[in-house]
PDB file of C-alpha atoms in Angstrom:
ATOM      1  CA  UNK A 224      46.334   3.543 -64.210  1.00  0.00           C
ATOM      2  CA  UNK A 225      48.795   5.508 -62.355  1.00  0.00           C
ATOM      3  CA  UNK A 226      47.362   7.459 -59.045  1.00  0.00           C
ATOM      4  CA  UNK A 227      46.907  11.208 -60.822  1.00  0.00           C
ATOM      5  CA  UNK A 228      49.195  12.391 -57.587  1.00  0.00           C
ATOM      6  CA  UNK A 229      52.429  10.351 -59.319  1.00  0.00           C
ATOM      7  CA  UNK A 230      54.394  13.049 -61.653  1.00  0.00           C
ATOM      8  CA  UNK A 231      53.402  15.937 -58.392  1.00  0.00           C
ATOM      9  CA  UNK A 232      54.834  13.281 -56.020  1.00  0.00           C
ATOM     10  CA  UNK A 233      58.101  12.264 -57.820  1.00  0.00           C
ATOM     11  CA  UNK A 234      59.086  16.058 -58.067  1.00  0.00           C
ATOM     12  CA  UNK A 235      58.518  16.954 -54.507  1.00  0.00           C
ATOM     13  CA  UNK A 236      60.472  13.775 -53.254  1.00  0.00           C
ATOM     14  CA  UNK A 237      63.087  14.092 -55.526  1.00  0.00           C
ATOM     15  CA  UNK A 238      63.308  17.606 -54.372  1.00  0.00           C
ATOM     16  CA  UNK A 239      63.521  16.642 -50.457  1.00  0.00           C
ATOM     17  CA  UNK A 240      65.200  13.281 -50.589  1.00  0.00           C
ATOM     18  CA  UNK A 241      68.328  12.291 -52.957  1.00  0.00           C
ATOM     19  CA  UNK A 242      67.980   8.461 -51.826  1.00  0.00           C
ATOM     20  CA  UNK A 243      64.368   8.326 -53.444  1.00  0.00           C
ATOM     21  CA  UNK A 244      65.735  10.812 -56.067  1.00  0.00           C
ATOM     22  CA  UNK A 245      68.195   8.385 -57.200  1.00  0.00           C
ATOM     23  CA  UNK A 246      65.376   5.391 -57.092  1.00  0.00           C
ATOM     24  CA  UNK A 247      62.792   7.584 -58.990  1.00  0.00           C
ATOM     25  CA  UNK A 248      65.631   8.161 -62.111  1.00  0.00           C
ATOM     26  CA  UNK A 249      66.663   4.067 -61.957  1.00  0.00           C
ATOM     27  CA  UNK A 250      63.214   2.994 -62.402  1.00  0.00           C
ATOM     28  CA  UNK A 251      62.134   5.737 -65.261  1.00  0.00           C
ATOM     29  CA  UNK A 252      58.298   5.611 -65.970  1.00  0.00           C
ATOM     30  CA  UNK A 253      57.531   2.677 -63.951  1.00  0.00           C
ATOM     31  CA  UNK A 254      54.250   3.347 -61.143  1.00  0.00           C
ATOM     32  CA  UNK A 255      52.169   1.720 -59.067  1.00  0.00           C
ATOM     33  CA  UNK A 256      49.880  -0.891 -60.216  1.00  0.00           C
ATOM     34  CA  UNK A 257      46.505  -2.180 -58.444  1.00  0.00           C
ATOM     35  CA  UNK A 258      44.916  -5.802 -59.119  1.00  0.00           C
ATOM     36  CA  UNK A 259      41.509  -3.456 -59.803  1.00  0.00           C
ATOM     37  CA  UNK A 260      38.444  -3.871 -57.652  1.00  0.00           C
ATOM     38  CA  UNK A 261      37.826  -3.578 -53.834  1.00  0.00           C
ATOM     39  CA  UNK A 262      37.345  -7.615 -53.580  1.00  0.00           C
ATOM     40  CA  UNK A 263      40.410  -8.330 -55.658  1.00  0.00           C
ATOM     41  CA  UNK A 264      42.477  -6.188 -54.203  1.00  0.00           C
ATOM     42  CA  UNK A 265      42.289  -7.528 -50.585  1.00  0.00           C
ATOM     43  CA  UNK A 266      41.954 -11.141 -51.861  1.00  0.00           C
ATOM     44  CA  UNK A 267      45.487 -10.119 -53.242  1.00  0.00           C
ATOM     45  CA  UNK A 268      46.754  -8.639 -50.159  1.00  0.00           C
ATOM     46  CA  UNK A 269      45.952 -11.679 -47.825  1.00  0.00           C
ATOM     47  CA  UNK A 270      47.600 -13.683 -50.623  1.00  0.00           C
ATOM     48  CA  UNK A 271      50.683 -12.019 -50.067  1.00  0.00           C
ATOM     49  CA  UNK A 272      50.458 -11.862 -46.498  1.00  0.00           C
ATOM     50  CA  UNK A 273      54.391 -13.143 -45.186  1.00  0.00           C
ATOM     51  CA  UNK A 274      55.325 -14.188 -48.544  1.00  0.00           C
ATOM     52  CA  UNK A 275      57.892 -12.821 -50.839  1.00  0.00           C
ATOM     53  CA  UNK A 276      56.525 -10.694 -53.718  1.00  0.00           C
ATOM     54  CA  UNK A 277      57.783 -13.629 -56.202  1.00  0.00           C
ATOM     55  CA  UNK A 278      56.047 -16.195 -54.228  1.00  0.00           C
ATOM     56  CA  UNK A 279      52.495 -14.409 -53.834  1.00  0.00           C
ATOM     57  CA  UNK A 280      52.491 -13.498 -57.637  1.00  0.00           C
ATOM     58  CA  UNK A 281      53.049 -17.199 -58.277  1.00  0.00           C
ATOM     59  CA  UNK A 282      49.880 -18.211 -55.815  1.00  0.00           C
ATOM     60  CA  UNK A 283      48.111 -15.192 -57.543  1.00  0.00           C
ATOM     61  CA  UNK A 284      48.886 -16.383 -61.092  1.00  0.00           C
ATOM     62  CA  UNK A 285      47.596 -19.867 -60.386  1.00  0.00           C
ATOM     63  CA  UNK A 286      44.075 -18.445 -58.490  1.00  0.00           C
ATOM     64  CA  UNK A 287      43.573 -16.169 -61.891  1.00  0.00           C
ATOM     65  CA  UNK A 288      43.638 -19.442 -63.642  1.00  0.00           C
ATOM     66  CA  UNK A 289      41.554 -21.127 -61.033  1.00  0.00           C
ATOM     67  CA  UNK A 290      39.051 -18.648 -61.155  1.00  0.00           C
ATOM     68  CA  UNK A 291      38.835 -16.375 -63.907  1.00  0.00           C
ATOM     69  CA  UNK A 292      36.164 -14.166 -62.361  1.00  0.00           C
ATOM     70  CA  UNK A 293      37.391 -13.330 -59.111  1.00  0.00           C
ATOM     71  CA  UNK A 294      33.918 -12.925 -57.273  1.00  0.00           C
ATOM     72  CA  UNK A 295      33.019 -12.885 -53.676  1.00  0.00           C
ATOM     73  CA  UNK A 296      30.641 -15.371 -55.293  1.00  0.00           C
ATOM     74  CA  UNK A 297      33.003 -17.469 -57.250  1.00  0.00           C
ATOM     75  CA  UNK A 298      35.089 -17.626 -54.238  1.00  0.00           C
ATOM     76  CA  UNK A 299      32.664 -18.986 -51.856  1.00  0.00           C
ATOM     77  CA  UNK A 300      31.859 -21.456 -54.047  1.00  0.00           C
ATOM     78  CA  UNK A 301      35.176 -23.049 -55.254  1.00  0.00           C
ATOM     79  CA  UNK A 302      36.570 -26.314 -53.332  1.00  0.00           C
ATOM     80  CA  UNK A 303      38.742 -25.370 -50.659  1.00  0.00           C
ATOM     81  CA  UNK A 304      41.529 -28.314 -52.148  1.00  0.00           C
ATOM     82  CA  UNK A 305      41.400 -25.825 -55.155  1.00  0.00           C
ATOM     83  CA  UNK A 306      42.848 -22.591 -53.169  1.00  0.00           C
ATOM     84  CA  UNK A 307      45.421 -25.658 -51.865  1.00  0.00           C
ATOM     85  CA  UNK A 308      46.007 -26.416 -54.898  1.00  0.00           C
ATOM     86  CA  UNK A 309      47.067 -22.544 -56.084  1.00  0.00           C
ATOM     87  CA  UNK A 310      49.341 -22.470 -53.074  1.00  0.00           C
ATOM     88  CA  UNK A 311      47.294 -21.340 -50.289  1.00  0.00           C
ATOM     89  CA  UNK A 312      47.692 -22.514 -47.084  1.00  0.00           C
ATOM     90  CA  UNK A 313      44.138 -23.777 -45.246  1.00  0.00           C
ATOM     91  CA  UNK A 314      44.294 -20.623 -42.924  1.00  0.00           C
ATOM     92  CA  UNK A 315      44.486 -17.811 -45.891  1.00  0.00           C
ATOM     93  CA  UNK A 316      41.846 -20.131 -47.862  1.00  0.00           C
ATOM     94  CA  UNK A 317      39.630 -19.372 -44.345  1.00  0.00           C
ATOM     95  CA  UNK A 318      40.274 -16.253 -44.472  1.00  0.00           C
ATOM     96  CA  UNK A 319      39.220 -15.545 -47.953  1.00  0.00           C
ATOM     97  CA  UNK A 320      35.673 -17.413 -47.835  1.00  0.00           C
ATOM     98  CA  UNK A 321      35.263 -14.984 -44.917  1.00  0.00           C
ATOM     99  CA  UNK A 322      36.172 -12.064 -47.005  1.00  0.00           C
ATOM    100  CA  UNK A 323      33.938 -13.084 -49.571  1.00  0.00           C
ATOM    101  CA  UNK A 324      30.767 -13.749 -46.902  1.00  0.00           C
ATOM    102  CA  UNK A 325      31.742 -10.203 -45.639  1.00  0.00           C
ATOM    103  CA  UNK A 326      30.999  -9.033 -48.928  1.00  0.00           C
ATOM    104  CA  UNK A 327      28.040 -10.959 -49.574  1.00  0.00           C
ATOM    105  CA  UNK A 328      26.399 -10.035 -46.753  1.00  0.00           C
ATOM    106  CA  UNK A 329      26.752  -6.290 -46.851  1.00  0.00           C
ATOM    107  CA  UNK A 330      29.256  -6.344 -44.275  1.00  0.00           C
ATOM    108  CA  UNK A 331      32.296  -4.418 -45.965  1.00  0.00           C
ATOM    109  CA  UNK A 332      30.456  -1.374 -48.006  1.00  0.00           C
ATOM    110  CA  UNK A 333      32.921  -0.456 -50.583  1.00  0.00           C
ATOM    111  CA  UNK A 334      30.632   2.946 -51.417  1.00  0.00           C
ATOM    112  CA  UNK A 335      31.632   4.562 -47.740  1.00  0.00           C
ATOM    113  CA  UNK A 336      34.848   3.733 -47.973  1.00  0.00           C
ATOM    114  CA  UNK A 337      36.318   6.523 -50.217  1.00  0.00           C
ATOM    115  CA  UNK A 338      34.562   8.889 -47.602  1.00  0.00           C
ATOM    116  CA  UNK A 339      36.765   7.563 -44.696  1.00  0.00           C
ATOM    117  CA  UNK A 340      39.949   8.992 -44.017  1.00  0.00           C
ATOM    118  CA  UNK A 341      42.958   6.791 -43.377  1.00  0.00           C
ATOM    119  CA  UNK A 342      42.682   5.473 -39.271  1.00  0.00           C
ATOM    120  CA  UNK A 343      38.563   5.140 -39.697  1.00  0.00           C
ATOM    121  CA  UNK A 344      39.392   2.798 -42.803  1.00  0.00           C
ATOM    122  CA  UNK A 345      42.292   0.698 -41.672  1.00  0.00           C
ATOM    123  CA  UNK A 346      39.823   0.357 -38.365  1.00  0.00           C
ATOM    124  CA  UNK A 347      37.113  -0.350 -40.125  1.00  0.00           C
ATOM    125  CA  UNK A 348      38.563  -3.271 -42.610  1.00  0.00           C
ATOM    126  CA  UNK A 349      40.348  -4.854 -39.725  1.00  0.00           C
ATOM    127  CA  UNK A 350      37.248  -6.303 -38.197  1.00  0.00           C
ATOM    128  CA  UNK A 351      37.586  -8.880 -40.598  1.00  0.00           C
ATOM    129  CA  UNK A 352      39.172 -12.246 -39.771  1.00  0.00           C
ATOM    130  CA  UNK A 353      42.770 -12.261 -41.509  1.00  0.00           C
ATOM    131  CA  UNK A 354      42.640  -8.335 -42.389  1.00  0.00           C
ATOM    132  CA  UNK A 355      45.432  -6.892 -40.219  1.00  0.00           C
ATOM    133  CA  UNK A 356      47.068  -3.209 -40.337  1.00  0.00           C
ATOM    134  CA  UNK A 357      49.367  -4.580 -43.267  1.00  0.00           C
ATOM    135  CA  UNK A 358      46.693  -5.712 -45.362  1.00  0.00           C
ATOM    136  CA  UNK A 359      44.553  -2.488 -45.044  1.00  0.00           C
ATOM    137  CA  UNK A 360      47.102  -0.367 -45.593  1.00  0.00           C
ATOM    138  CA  UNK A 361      47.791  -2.355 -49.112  1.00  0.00           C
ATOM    139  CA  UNK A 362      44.301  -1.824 -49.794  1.00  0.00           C
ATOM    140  CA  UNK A 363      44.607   2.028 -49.189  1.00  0.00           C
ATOM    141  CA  UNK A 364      48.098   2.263 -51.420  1.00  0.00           C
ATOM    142  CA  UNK A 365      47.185  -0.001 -53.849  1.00  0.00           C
ATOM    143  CA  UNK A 366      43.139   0.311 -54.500  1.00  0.00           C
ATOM    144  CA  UNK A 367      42.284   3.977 -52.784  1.00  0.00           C
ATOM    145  CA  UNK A 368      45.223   5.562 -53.723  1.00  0.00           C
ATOM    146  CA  UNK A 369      45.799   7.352 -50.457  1.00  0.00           C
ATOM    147  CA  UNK A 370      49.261   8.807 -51.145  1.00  0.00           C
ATOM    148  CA  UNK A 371      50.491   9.441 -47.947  1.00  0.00           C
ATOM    149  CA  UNK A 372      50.296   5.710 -45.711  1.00  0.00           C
ATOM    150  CA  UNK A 373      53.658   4.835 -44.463  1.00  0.00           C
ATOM    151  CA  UNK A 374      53.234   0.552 -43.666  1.00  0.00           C
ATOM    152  CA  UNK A 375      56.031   0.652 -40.931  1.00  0.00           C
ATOM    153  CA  UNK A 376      55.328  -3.347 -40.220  1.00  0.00           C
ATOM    154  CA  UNK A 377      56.144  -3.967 -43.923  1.00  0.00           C
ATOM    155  CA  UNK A 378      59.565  -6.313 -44.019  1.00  0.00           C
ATOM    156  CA  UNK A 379      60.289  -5.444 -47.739  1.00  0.00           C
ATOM    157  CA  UNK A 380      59.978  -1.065 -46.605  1.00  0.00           C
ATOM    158  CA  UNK A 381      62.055  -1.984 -43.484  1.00  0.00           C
ATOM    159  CA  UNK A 382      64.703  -3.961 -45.814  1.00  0.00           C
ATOM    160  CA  UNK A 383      65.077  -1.155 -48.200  1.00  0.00           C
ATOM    161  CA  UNK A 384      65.391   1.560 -45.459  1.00  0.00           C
ATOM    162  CA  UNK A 385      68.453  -0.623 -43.812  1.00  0.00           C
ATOM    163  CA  UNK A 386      70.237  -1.171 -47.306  1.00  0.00           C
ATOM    164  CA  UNK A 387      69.705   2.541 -48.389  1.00  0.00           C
ATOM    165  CA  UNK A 388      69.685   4.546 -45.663  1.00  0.00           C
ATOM    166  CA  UNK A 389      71.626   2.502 -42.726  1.00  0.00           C
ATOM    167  CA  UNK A 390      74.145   0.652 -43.958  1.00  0.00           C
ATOM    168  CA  UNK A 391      72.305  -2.562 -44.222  1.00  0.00           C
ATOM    169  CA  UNK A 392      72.172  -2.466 -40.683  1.00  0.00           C
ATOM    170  CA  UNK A 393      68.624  -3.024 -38.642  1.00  0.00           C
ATOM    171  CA  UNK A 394      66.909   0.070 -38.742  1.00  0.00           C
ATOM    172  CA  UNK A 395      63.953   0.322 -35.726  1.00  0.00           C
ATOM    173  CA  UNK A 396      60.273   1.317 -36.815  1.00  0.00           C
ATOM    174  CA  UNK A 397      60.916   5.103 -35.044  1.00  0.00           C
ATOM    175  CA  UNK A 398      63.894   5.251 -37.493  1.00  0.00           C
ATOM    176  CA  UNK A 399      61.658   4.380 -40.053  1.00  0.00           C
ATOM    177  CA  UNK A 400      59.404   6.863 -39.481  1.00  0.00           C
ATOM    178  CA  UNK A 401      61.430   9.649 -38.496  1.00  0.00           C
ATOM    179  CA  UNK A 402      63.039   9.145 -42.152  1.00  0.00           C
ATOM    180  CA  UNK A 403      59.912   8.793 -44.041  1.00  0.00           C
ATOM    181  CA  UNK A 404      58.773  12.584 -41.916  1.00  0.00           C
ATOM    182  CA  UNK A 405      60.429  14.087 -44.609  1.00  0.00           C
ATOM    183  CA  UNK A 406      58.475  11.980 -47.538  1.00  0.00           C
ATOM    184  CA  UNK A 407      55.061  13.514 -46.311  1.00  0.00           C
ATOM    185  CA  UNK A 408      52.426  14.009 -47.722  1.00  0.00           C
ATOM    186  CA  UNK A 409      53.732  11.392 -50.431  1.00  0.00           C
ATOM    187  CA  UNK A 410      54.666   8.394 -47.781  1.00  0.00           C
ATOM    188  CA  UNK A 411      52.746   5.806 -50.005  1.00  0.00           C
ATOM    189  CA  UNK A 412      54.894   6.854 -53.186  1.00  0.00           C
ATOM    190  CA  UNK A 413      58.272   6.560 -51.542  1.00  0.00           C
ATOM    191  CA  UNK A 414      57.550   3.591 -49.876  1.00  0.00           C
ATOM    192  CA  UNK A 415      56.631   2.004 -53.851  1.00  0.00           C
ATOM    193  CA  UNK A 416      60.293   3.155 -54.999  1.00  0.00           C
ATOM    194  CA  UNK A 417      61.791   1.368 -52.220  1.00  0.00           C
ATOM    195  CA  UNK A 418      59.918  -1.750 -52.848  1.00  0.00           C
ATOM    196  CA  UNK A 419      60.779  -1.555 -56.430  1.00  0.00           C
ATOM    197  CA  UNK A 420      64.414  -0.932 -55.666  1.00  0.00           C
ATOM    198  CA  UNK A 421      64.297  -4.586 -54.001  1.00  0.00           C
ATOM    199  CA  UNK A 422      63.126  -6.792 -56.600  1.00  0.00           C
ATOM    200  CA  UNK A 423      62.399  -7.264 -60.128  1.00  0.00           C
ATOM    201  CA  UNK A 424      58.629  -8.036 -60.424  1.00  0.00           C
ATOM    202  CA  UNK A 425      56.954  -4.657 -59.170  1.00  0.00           C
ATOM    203  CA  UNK A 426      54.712  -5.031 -56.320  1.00  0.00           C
ATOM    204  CA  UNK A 427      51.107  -5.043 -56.905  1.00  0.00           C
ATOM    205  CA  UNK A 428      47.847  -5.591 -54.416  1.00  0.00           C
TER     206      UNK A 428
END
């Protein structure tokens, strides 16, 4: 389900920016997309840690098979030549059994988390090994919602911002920024229709 923000976003950034105008009319009723539950959704995230979007959907596609209940508990239990197997490399496979102890220890407390405003979150969910800034910020886009998180570390935003803004020149993270000043408080939405405006399969976390 769509965030309930989408149709209010679209018409204010069509309004302020024609770049994201033109993106929100190419891709017609498309919007973002989350994998469902707290657990998934990070699981998902740290799969597509510095991987194309076509690459982690492949890796995801092969865990859903892997596991069809994707459970702290089912995680912690599968063989770790399994999550090979699917594509992961022995680090990310790490990383997910801790994830999943996290969980089943109490340690992450999804209830709260809804509470916390942007900073406290990313903070708090980056205690964990293998959760980084990118990866909570996914979370908060894709599984909170938060509509206004700008992921300035994000290759795919910072490719999109050079092809459609600079000439497909290097654009700097302060250029990034400065652009996406005018996008506020709807960040997380224009950053979606840039993503989608670089490849075919729609991002989701």
């Amino acid at each position: 389900m769509a965030p309930v923000f989408w149709q209010q976003a679209t018409q204010h950034l069509s309004a302020c920016d024609p770049v994201i105008q033109r993106l929100i009319q190419r891709h017609g009723d498309a919007r973002l997309e989350g994998s469902g539950d707290a657990f998934s959704t990070l699981v998902r995230a740290i799969v597509g840690q510095q991987i194309s979007v076509k690459a982690a959907a492949s890796v995801w596609q092969r865990m859903v098979v892997a596991l069809p209940e994707m459970t702290p508990q089912a995680l912690e239990l599968v063989d770790a030549d399994v999550l090979r197997a699917c594509g992961l490399s022995a680090r990310k496979a790490e990383f997910l059994r801790d994830l999943s102890s996290h969980f089943l220890q109490g340690g992450l407390k999804a209830l709260v988390w809804r509470e916390m405003d942007d900073e406290d979150l990313i903070a708090a969910l980056t205690q964990v090994k293998g959760i980084g800034r990118w990866t909570a910020e996914m979370f908060l886009i894709f599984h909170l919602h938060r509509p206004d998180v700008l992921p300035l570390a994000d290759v795919g935003l910072q490719r999109a911002v050079s092809i459609h803004y600079n000439a497909s020149q290097p654009v700097s993270k302060n250029r990034i920024s400065a652009i996406a000043d005018n996008w506020r408080p709807w960040r997380s939405v224009a950053t979606w229709y840039l993503w989608r405006s670089l490849d075919p399969i729609p991002v989701i976390y």
